[in-house]
Structure formats: structure tokens, C-alpha cells
Amino acid sequence: MGFQYKTVLMVGATSGIGAAMADRLVHEGAKVIAVGRRQDRLDAFIQKHGSEKASSKKFDVTDQDGMDGFVTDVTTTHPDIDCLFLNSGLSIPIDLSRPSKTDMSSFHKQITTNFTALADLSVKFLPFLMARKSETSIIFLSGYSASKAALNSFVMCLRDELKESSVKIIEIWPPVVQTELHDYAGEKGRSMGMPVDEFTDKAFKGMISGVDQVTIGAVGPQEAFTELVQKRQTAFENLSTIMRAHPLI
């Protein structure tokens, strides 16, 4: 089975997992519209793959005021988008054991980039995706920090709300991956974790398998971590069943 979506809007495509996954999706036959803040890297992506397979749009996901215009522009220019891949994220170490030295601006920057902006984008793209006659999807990269854990809770809610719609919600849980996300750790940063090509290969195989939650790698033993993720999802589904029996709105 191949990747079923033909035109992917990859948000956070100029580095790390997003850049590697954008390359892989083009290789597998999809057209990819790369989104990111760095124009030189967007231009390099198009030069690498050619304008028939690759396109780009410069946008910073933290630009709340410009988000509606971005969504309108990109869906008008590319009305064939059938997959929204929300990958953007950052990692800034915060030591909560020393509250007097805690930089809460960095904390909120991560929450905005890794959670709030992605939740906003998914909701703003939904009318467009739901209007498509064929199945569409939103793919989230989550799981590697507190802000991404918040995203995971949002994803489970969104999936539950949309289970009768034509929009499939897919979530990828990555391990630590060797990318520039960890440059804060100095020279050793990019040697931490799973090689990005190995991760991309496993993620792609998971996406084409048809599951809606792809867990790759682990924090601790793989089996125990996978069991924890599955139990969390089951607990949410049980809670959702109870809440649907007693609707508040």
C-alpha cells in the first residue's frame, strides 16, 4: 500500500523531521508544499525536487494575525491539498527546580509553537478539508515534551469529534531523533537519539499501514511505553463515551 494522499502541506518543513519527511513524501510520489520561516531553505527544497513536485510558502506559525490570510492564500493557490502535516516544533530546556531563574517567556514560546498554533491551524483548515469529496487527513507530530503532550490530548479530542467525518486524524509519537532540535546541547546535540532517516522510514511505514496512531521508539522499554500510550488512548475513549451520554451542549 502506498501513501494515499497526493498533495501534502508540510508545516515546519525547513529542518529536522519535517525536512526529511518532506523529501520522503516527494520520493513516494506526493506533491509537497513546504511551509517554514526560512526562505533560503524553502527555495532549496524546490530546487532539489523541481516545481512539479514541490512548492513552498513562507509562514511563521506563531503569526496569529496572519494565520487566516495564510490559510486562505495557500488553499486558493493549492485547492488540491488533501493532507495537512503539522510538524513544527522547538525545544528549549527549562529548569523548573530553580523558579527564580525560570524563563517563562521561553515556556510560553514553546506552548505557542508546539501546541496553540497547531491547534489553531488544524481548526482553520478543517472547513476546507471537510469540503473535499475524498478522504483527507491531518497528521500531527507530538509526544516529545510537555507542550506536545498537551497536543496529544487535543488530537484525541479532535479525532473523537471527527470520527464521522471524511477527515482522518493521524498522530505520530517520535522518540528522540538526531536533528537540529537538540542544538541547545552543543556538539553532542545532533548525535542524540534515532537517526532521522531511520525515523522517517518507520514513520512512513506507520502512516501507510492505516493506523491513526504511529508510535516510534520509546522512553524506556518499547513494550512498556507502547502499552502506556495505548492505555492512555483507551482511557480517553472510555471518558468520551461517558461524556457523549451526558452532553453539555
PDB file of C-alpha atoms in Angstrom:
ATOM      1  CA  MET A   1       0.000   0.000   0.000  1.00  0.00           C
ATOM      2  CA  GLY A   2       1.305   3.455  -0.883  1.00  0.00           C
ATOM      3  CA  PHE A   3       0.705   6.832   0.696  1.00  0.00           C
ATOM      4  CA  GLN A   4      -2.875   7.673  -0.259  1.00  0.00           C
ATOM      5  CA  TYR A   5      -2.685  11.467  -0.083  1.00  0.00           C
ATOM      6  CA  LYS A   6      -1.483  13.278  -3.179  1.00  0.00           C
ATOM      7  CA  THR A   7      -0.840  16.866  -2.084  1.00  0.00           C
ATOM      8  CA  VAL A   8       0.668  17.480   1.355  1.00  0.00           C
ATOM      9  CA  LEU A   9       1.004  20.820   3.100  1.00  0.00           C
ATOM     10  CA  MET A  10       4.035  20.251   5.354  1.00  0.00           C
ATOM     11  CA  VAL A  11       4.142  22.862   8.124  1.00  0.00           C
ATOM     12  CA  GLY A  12       7.604  23.009   9.654  1.00  0.00           C
ATOM     13  CA  ALA A  13       9.470  21.727   6.610  1.00  0.00           C
ATOM     14  CA  THR A  14      12.750  23.621   6.673  1.00  0.00           C
ATOM     15  CA  SER A  15      14.681  21.458   9.140  1.00  0.00           C
ATOM     16  CA  GLY A  16      14.786  18.207  11.081  1.00  0.00           C
ATOM     17  CA  ILE A  17      11.980  15.693  10.846  1.00  0.00           C
ATOM     18  CA  GLY A  18       9.844  17.995   8.681  1.00  0.00           C
ATOM     19  CA  ALA A  19      12.553  18.430   6.046  1.00  0.00           C
ATOM     20  CA  ALA A  20      13.337  14.714   5.994  1.00  0.00           C
ATOM     21  CA  MET A  21       9.656  13.743   5.793  1.00  0.00           C
ATOM     22  CA  ALA A  22       9.000  16.271   3.030  1.00  0.00           C
ATOM     23  CA  ASP A  23      11.799  14.694   0.982  1.00  0.00           C
ATOM     24  CA  ARG A  24      10.442  11.199   1.646  1.00  0.00           C
ATOM     25  CA  LEU A  25       6.891  12.093   0.627  1.00  0.00           C
ATOM     26  CA  VAL A  26       8.109  13.612  -2.651  1.00  0.00           C
ATOM     27  CA  HIS A  27      10.137  10.449  -3.268  1.00  0.00           C
ATOM     28  CA  GLU A  28       6.976   8.391  -2.678  1.00  0.00           C
ATOM     29  CA  GLY A  29       5.040  10.367  -5.289  1.00  0.00           C
ATOM     30  CA  ALA A  30       3.251  13.090  -3.344  1.00  0.00           C
ATOM     31  CA  LYS A  31       3.435  16.771  -4.158  1.00  0.00           C
ATOM     32  CA  VAL A  32       4.623  18.706  -1.110  1.00  0.00           C
ATOM     33  CA  ILE A  33       4.034  22.357  -0.289  1.00  0.00           C
ATOM     34  CA  ALA A  34       6.755  23.177   2.237  1.00  0.00           C
ATOM     35  CA  VAL A  35       5.969  25.778   4.900  1.00  0.00           C
ATOM     36  CA  GLY A  36       8.546  27.410   7.145  1.00  0.00           C
ATOM     37  CA  ARG A  37      10.241  30.626   8.213  1.00  0.00           C
ATOM     38  CA  ARG A  38      13.496  30.317   6.242  1.00  0.00           C
ATOM     39  CA  GLN A  39      13.112  31.330   2.605  1.00  0.00           C
ATOM     40  CA  ASP A  40      16.547  30.041   1.575  1.00  0.00           C
ATOM     41  CA  ARG A  41      15.655  26.529   2.710  1.00  0.00           C
ATOM     42  CA  LEU A  42      12.252  26.686   1.029  1.00  0.00           C
ATOM     43  CA  ASP A  43      13.964  27.716  -2.221  1.00  0.00           C
ATOM     44  CA  ALA A  44      16.476  24.876  -1.840  1.00  0.00           C
ATOM     45  CA  PHE A  45      13.623  22.380  -1.402  1.00  0.00           C
ATOM     46  CA  ILE A  46      12.040  23.420  -4.700  1.00  0.00           C
ATOM     47  CA  GLN A  47      15.408  23.417  -6.460  1.00  0.00           C
ATOM     48  CA  LYS A  48      16.073  19.905  -5.151  1.00  0.00           C
ATOM     49  CA  HIS A  49      12.790  18.376  -6.302  1.00  0.00           C
ATOM     50  CA  GLY A  50      11.534  20.623  -9.109  1.00  0.00           C
ATOM     51  CA  SER A  51       8.449  22.799  -9.262  1.00  0.00           C
ATOM     52  CA  GLU A  52       6.156  19.985 -10.432  1.00  0.00           C
ATOM     53  CA  LYS A  53       6.722  18.015  -7.222  1.00  0.00           C
ATOM     54  CA  ALA A  54       7.498  20.794  -4.767  1.00  0.00           C
ATOM     55  CA  SER A  55       6.193  24.196  -3.827  1.00  0.00           C
ATOM     56  CA  SER A  56       6.587  26.446  -0.814  1.00  0.00           C
ATOM     57  CA  LYS A  57       5.024  29.140   1.305  1.00  0.00           C
ATOM     58  CA  LYS A  58       6.897  31.241   3.860  1.00  0.00           C
ATOM     59  CA  PHE A  59       4.980  31.481   7.122  1.00  0.00           C
ATOM     60  CA  ASP A  60       5.682  31.582  10.841  1.00  0.00           C
ATOM     61  CA  VAL A  61       3.118  29.528  12.756  1.00  0.00           C
ATOM     62  CA  THR A  62       3.297  31.961  15.678  1.00  0.00           C
ATOM     63  CA  ASP A  63       1.926  34.758  13.462  1.00  0.00           C
ATOM     64  CA  GLN A  64      -1.611  34.670  14.827  1.00  0.00           C
ATOM     65  CA  ASP A  65      -2.670  37.817  12.974  1.00  0.00           C
ATOM     66  CA  GLY A  66      -1.518  36.412   9.638  1.00  0.00           C
ATOM     67  CA  MET A  67      -2.929  32.909  10.044  1.00  0.00           C
ATOM     68  CA  ASP A  68      -6.308  33.476   8.355  1.00  0.00           C
ATOM     69  CA  GLY A  69      -4.608  35.076   5.375  1.00  0.00           C
ATOM     70  CA  PHE A  70      -2.127  32.207   5.157  1.00  0.00           C
ATOM     71  CA  VAL A  71      -4.885  29.576   5.172  1.00  0.00           C
ATOM     72  CA  THR A  72      -6.914  31.435   2.526  1.00  0.00           C
ATOM     73  CA  ASP A  73      -3.881  32.027   0.315  1.00  0.00           C
ATOM     74  CA  VAL A  74      -2.484  28.504   0.401  1.00  0.00           C
ATOM     75  CA  THR A  75      -5.847  26.770  -0.122  1.00  0.00           C
ATOM     76  CA  THR A  76      -6.674  29.088  -3.024  1.00  0.00           C
ATOM     77  CA  THR A  77      -3.281  28.531  -4.641  1.00  0.00           C
ATOM     78  CA  HIS A  78      -3.347  24.768  -3.948  1.00  0.00           C
ATOM     79  CA  PRO A  79      -7.001  23.647  -3.939  1.00  0.00           C
ATOM     80  CA  ASP A  80      -5.900  20.010  -4.279  1.00  0.00           C
ATOM     81  CA  ILE A  81      -4.367  19.794  -0.779  1.00  0.00           C
ATOM     82  CA  ASP A  82      -5.674  16.614   0.855  1.00  0.00           C
ATOM     83  CA  CYS A  83      -3.225  16.267   3.752  1.00  0.00           C
ATOM     84  CA  LEU A  84      -2.148  18.787   6.366  1.00  0.00           C
ATOM     85  CA  PHE A  85       1.051  17.654   8.121  1.00  0.00           C
ATOM     86  CA  LEU A  86       1.652  19.700  11.296  1.00  0.00           C
ATOM     87  CA  ASN A  87       5.258  19.099  12.251  1.00  0.00           C
ATOM     88  CA  SER A  88       6.665  22.404  13.506  1.00  0.00           C
ATOM     89  CA  GLY A  89       8.154  22.468  16.974  1.00  0.00           C
ATOM     90  CA  LEU A  90      11.013  23.662  19.115  1.00  0.00           C
ATOM     91  CA  SER A  91      12.748  22.592  22.300  1.00  0.00           C
ATOM     92  CA  ILE A  92      14.126  24.998  24.899  1.00  0.00           C
ATOM     93  CA  PRO A  93      15.347  23.476  28.184  1.00  0.00           C
ATOM     94  CA  ILE A  94      13.595  24.921  31.230  1.00  0.00           C
ATOM     95  CA  ASP A  95      14.751  24.111  34.763  1.00  0.00           C
ATOM     96  CA  LEU A  96      11.671  24.244  36.987  1.00  0.00           C
ATOM     97  CA  SER A  97      13.751  23.373  40.050  1.00  0.00           C
ATOM     98  CA  ARG A  98      15.073  26.944  40.009  1.00  0.00           C
ATOM     99  CA  PRO A  99      11.887  29.005  39.666  1.00  0.00           C
ATOM    100  CA  SER A 100      13.640  32.327  40.272  1.00  0.00           C
ATOM    101  CA  LYS A 101      15.688  31.697  37.130  1.00  0.00           C
ATOM    102  CA  THR A 102      12.911  30.143  35.036  1.00  0.00           C
ATOM    103  CA  ASP A 103      12.356  31.975  31.764  1.00  0.00           C
ATOM    104  CA  MET A 104       8.592  31.815  31.375  1.00  0.00           C
ATOM    105  CA  SER A 105       8.788  33.622  28.031  1.00  0.00           C
ATOM    106  CA  SER A 106      10.588  30.545  26.666  1.00  0.00           C
ATOM    107  CA  PHE A 107       7.923  28.327  28.225  1.00  0.00           C
ATOM    108  CA  HIS A 108       5.114  30.243  26.530  1.00  0.00           C
ATOM    109  CA  LYS A 109       7.020  30.353  23.230  1.00  0.00           C
ATOM    110  CA  GLN A 110       7.131  26.565  23.244  1.00  0.00           C
ATOM    111  CA  ILE A 111       3.448  26.290  24.141  1.00  0.00           C
ATOM    112  CA  THR A 112       2.559  28.629  21.263  1.00  0.00           C
ATOM    113  CA  THR A 113       4.769  26.905  18.688  1.00  0.00           C
ATOM    114  CA  ASN A 114       4.235  23.286  19.715  1.00  0.00           C
ATOM    115  CA  PHE A 115       0.589  23.385  20.740  1.00  0.00           C
ATOM    116  CA  THR A 116      -1.534  26.529  20.364  1.00  0.00           C
ATOM    117  CA  ALA A 117      -0.528  27.385  16.794  1.00  0.00           C
ATOM    118  CA  LEU A 118      -1.025  23.799  15.613  1.00  0.00           C
ATOM    119  CA  ALA A 119      -4.433  23.564  17.249  1.00  0.00           C
ATOM    120  CA  ASP A 120      -5.416  26.870  15.608  1.00  0.00           C
ATOM    121  CA  LEU A 121      -4.164  25.779  12.189  1.00  0.00           C
ATOM    122  CA  SER A 122      -5.990  22.451  12.331  1.00  0.00           C
ATOM    123  CA  VAL A 123      -9.309  24.134  13.123  1.00  0.00           C
ATOM    124  CA  LYS A 124      -8.823  26.837  10.493  1.00  0.00           C
ATOM    125  CA  PHE A 125      -8.071  24.238   7.796  1.00  0.00           C
ATOM    126  CA  LEU A 126     -10.970  21.954   8.728  1.00  0.00           C
ATOM    127  CA  PRO A 127     -13.701  23.659   6.644  1.00  0.00           C
ATOM    128  CA  PHE A 128     -11.510  23.320   3.564  1.00  0.00           C
ATOM    129  CA  LEU A 129     -10.597  19.689   4.265  1.00  0.00           C
ATOM    130  CA  MET A 130     -14.155  18.677   5.154  1.00  0.00           C
ATOM    131  CA  ALA A 131     -15.435  20.180   1.897  1.00  0.00           C
ATOM    132  CA  ARG A 132     -13.258  17.860  -0.186  1.00  0.00           C
ATOM    133  CA  LYS A 133     -15.181  14.961  -1.728  1.00  0.00           C
ATOM    134  CA  SER A 134     -12.443  12.409  -0.992  1.00  0.00           C
ATOM    135  CA  GLU A 135     -10.860  11.467   2.343  1.00  0.00           C
ATOM    136  CA  THR A 136      -8.413  13.993   3.744  1.00  0.00           C
ATOM    137  CA  SER A 137      -6.175  13.942   6.777  1.00  0.00           C
ATOM    138  CA  ILE A 138      -4.366  15.985   9.393  1.00  0.00           C
ATOM    139  CA  ILE A 139      -1.125  14.430  10.615  1.00  0.00           C
ATOM    140  CA  PHE A 140       0.351  15.668  13.897  1.00  0.00           C
ATOM    141  CA  LEU A 141       3.849  15.109  15.241  1.00  0.00           C
ATOM    142  CA  SER A 142       3.548  15.048  19.028  1.00  0.00           C
ATOM    143  CA  GLY A 143       4.730  13.400  22.199  1.00  0.00           C
ATOM    144  CA  TYR A 144       8.263  14.614  22.949  1.00  0.00           C
ATOM    145  CA  SER A 145       7.655  17.368  25.541  1.00  0.00           C
ATOM    146  CA  ALA A 146       5.050  18.808  27.906  1.00  0.00           C
ATOM    147  CA  SER A 147       3.703  21.086  25.166  1.00  0.00           C
ATOM    148  CA  LYS A 148       3.466  18.179  22.740  1.00  0.00           C
ATOM    149  CA  ALA A 149       1.743  16.130  25.434  1.00  0.00           C
ATOM    150  CA  ALA A 150      -0.892  18.869  25.507  1.00  0.00           C
ATOM    151  CA  LEU A 151      -1.128  18.497  21.736  1.00  0.00           C
ATOM    152  CA  ASN A 152      -1.717  14.766  22.181  1.00  0.00           C
ATOM    153  CA  SER A 153      -4.767  15.466  24.367  1.00  0.00           C
ATOM    154  CA  PHE A 154      -6.102  17.882  21.760  1.00  0.00           C
ATOM    155  CA  VAL A 155      -5.521  15.335  18.983  1.00  0.00           C
ATOM    156  CA  MET A 156      -7.508  12.663  20.814  1.00  0.00           C
ATOM    157  CA  CYS A 157     -10.403  15.103  21.260  1.00  0.00           C
ATOM    158  CA  LEU A 158     -10.244  16.174  17.621  1.00  0.00           C
ATOM    159  CA  ARG A 159     -10.159  12.572  16.390  1.00  0.00           C
ATOM    160  CA  ASP A 160     -13.166  11.699  18.507  1.00  0.00           C
ATOM    161  CA  GLU A 161     -15.151  14.721  17.309  1.00  0.00           C
ATOM    162  CA  LEU A 162     -14.368  13.994  13.653  1.00  0.00           C
ATOM    163  CA  LYS A 163     -14.828  10.228  13.647  1.00  0.00           C
ATOM    164  CA  GLU A 164     -17.952  10.517  11.491  1.00  0.00           C
ATOM    165  CA  SER A 165     -16.313  12.948   9.043  1.00  0.00           C
ATOM    166  CA  SER A 166     -14.097  12.407   5.994  1.00  0.00           C
ATOM    167  CA  VAL A 167     -11.055  13.850   7.799  1.00  0.00           C
ATOM    168  CA  LYS A 168      -8.725  11.257   9.317  1.00  0.00           C
ATOM    169  CA  ILE A 169      -6.633  12.374  12.285  1.00  0.00           C
ATOM    170  CA  ILE A 170      -3.220  10.694  12.449  1.00  0.00           C
ATOM    171  CA  GLU A 171      -0.692  11.173  15.232  1.00  0.00           C
ATOM    172  CA  ILE A 172       2.990  10.251  15.195  1.00  0.00           C
ATOM    173  CA  TRP A 173       4.824   9.787  18.507  1.00  0.00           C
ATOM    174  CA  PRO A 174       8.567  10.182  17.856  1.00  0.00           C
ATOM    175  CA  PRO A 175      11.484   9.181  20.048  1.00  0.00           C
ATOM    176  CA  VAL A 176      14.492  11.488  20.386  1.00  0.00           C
ATOM    177  CA  VAL A 177      15.673  11.988  16.786  1.00  0.00           C
ATOM    178  CA  GLN A 178      19.038  13.261  15.570  1.00  0.00           C
ATOM    179  CA  THR A 179      18.142  16.738  14.319  1.00  0.00           C
ATOM    180  CA  GLU A 180      18.998  20.361  14.998  1.00  0.00           C
ATOM    181  CA  LEU A 181      16.125  20.462  17.504  1.00  0.00           C
ATOM    182  CA  HIS A 182      18.749  19.496  20.074  1.00  0.00           C
ATOM    183  CA  ASP A 183      21.370  22.084  19.160  1.00  0.00           C
ATOM    184  CA  TYR A 184      20.883  23.601  22.633  1.00  0.00           C
ATOM    185  CA  ALA A 185      23.005  20.658  23.876  1.00  0.00           C
ATOM    186  CA  GLY A 186      26.037  21.771  21.875  1.00  0.00           C
ATOM    187  CA  GLU A 187      28.114  19.462  19.689  1.00  0.00           C
ATOM    188  CA  LYS A 188      26.562  16.299  21.110  1.00  0.00           C
ATOM    189  CA  GLY A 189      23.030  17.502  20.353  1.00  0.00           C
ATOM    190  CA  ARG A 190      22.720  16.104  16.845  1.00  0.00           C
ATOM    191  CA  SER A 191      24.051  12.704  17.903  1.00  0.00           C
ATOM    192  CA  MET A 192      21.229  12.192  20.394  1.00  0.00           C
ATOM    193  CA  GLY A 193      18.618   9.585  19.562  1.00  0.00           C
ATOM    194  CA  MET A 194      17.497   7.771  16.434  1.00  0.00           C
ATOM    195  CA  PRO A 195      18.988   8.712  13.038  1.00  0.00           C
ATOM    196  CA  VAL A 196      16.487  10.836  11.137  1.00  0.00           C
ATOM    197  CA  ASP A 197      16.444   8.533   8.096  1.00  0.00           C
ATOM    198  CA  GLU A 198      15.570   5.558  10.289  1.00  0.00           C
ATOM    199  CA  PHE A 199      12.798   7.541  11.939  1.00  0.00           C
ATOM    200  CA  THR A 200      11.421   8.737   8.591  1.00  0.00           C
ATOM    201  CA  ASP A 201      11.337   5.191   7.251  1.00  0.00           C
ATOM    202  CA  LYS A 202       9.465   3.890  10.305  1.00  0.00           C
ATOM    203  CA  ALA A 203       7.077   6.843  10.318  1.00  0.00           C
ATOM    204  CA  PHE A 204       6.228   6.387   6.653  1.00  0.00           C
ATOM    205  CA  LYS A 205       5.582   2.667   7.109  1.00  0.00           C
ATOM    206  CA  GLY A 206       3.303   3.506  10.012  1.00  0.00           C
ATOM    207  CA  MET A 207       1.378   6.099   8.005  1.00  0.00           C
ATOM    208  CA  ILE A 208       0.690   3.751   5.103  1.00  0.00           C
ATOM    209  CA  SER A 209      -0.388   0.938   7.445  1.00  0.00           C
ATOM    210  CA  GLY A 210      -3.731   2.629   8.023  1.00  0.00           C
ATOM    211  CA  VAL A 211      -3.441   3.150  11.791  1.00  0.00           C
ATOM    212  CA  ASP A 212      -4.301   6.520  13.289  1.00  0.00           C
ATOM    213  CA  GLN A 213      -1.572   6.471  15.942  1.00  0.00           C
ATOM    214  CA  VAL A 214       2.022   5.686  14.985  1.00  0.00           C
ATOM    215  CA  THR A 215       4.370   5.113  17.931  1.00  0.00           C
ATOM    216  CA  ILE A 216       8.075   5.017  17.076  1.00  0.00           C
ATOM    217  CA  GLY A 217      10.795   4.335  19.591  1.00  0.00           C
ATOM    218  CA  ALA A 218      10.193   4.741  23.286  1.00  0.00           C
ATOM    219  CA  VAL A 219      11.017   6.434  26.533  1.00  0.00           C
ATOM    220  CA  GLY A 220      12.359   3.361  28.305  1.00  0.00           C
ATOM    221  CA  PRO A 221      11.461  -0.190  27.156  1.00  0.00           C
ATOM    222  CA  GLN A 222       9.484  -0.182  23.896  1.00  0.00           C
ATOM    223  CA  GLU A 223       6.794  -2.616  25.053  1.00  0.00           C
ATOM    224  CA  ALA A 224       6.075  -0.746  28.285  1.00  0.00           C
ATOM    225  CA  PHE A 225       5.935   2.615  26.527  1.00  0.00           C
ATOM    226  CA  THR A 226       3.623   1.346  23.786  1.00  0.00           C
ATOM    227  CA  GLU A 227       1.349  -0.190  26.423  1.00  0.00           C
ATOM    228  CA  LEU A 228       1.241   3.136  28.273  1.00  0.00           C
ATOM    229  CA  VAL A 229       0.268   5.023  25.107  1.00  0.00           C
ATOM    230  CA  GLN A 230      -2.467   2.501  24.331  1.00  0.00           C
ATOM    231  CA  LYS A 231      -3.844   2.629  27.877  1.00  0.00           C
ATOM    232  CA  ARG A 232      -3.955   6.408  27.715  1.00  0.00           C
ATOM    233  CA  GLN A 233      -5.927   6.267  24.491  1.00  0.00           C
ATOM    234  CA  THR A 234      -8.314   3.644  25.885  1.00  0.00           C
ATOM    235  CA  ALA A 235      -8.917   5.774  28.996  1.00  0.00           C
ATOM    236  CA  PHE A 236      -9.742   8.744  26.796  1.00  0.00           C
ATOM    237  CA  GLU A 237     -12.150   6.693  24.669  1.00  0.00           C
ATOM    238  CA  ASN A 238     -13.921   5.474  27.805  1.00  0.00           C
ATOM    239  CA  LEU A 239     -14.245   9.036  29.091  1.00  0.00           C
ATOM    240  CA  SER A 240     -15.535  10.175  25.704  1.00  0.00           C
ATOM    241  CA  THR A 241     -18.258   7.515  25.782  1.00  0.00           C
ATOM    242  CA  ILE A 242     -19.394   8.732  29.201  1.00  0.00           C
ATOM    243  CA  MET A 243     -19.386  12.386  28.124  1.00  0.00           C
ATOM    244  CA  ARG A 244     -21.382  11.649  24.980  1.00  0.00           C
ATOM    245  CA  ALA A 245     -24.048  10.008  27.114  1.00  0.00           C
ATOM    246  CA  HIS A 246     -24.347  13.264  29.090  1.00  0.00           C
ATOM    247  CA  PRO A 247     -23.847  16.078  26.583  1.00  0.00           C
ATOM    248  CA  LEU A 248     -23.236  19.529  27.985  1.00  0.00           C
ATOM    249  CA  ILE A 249     -24.080  21.391  24.773  1.00  0.00           C
TER     250      ILE A 249
END
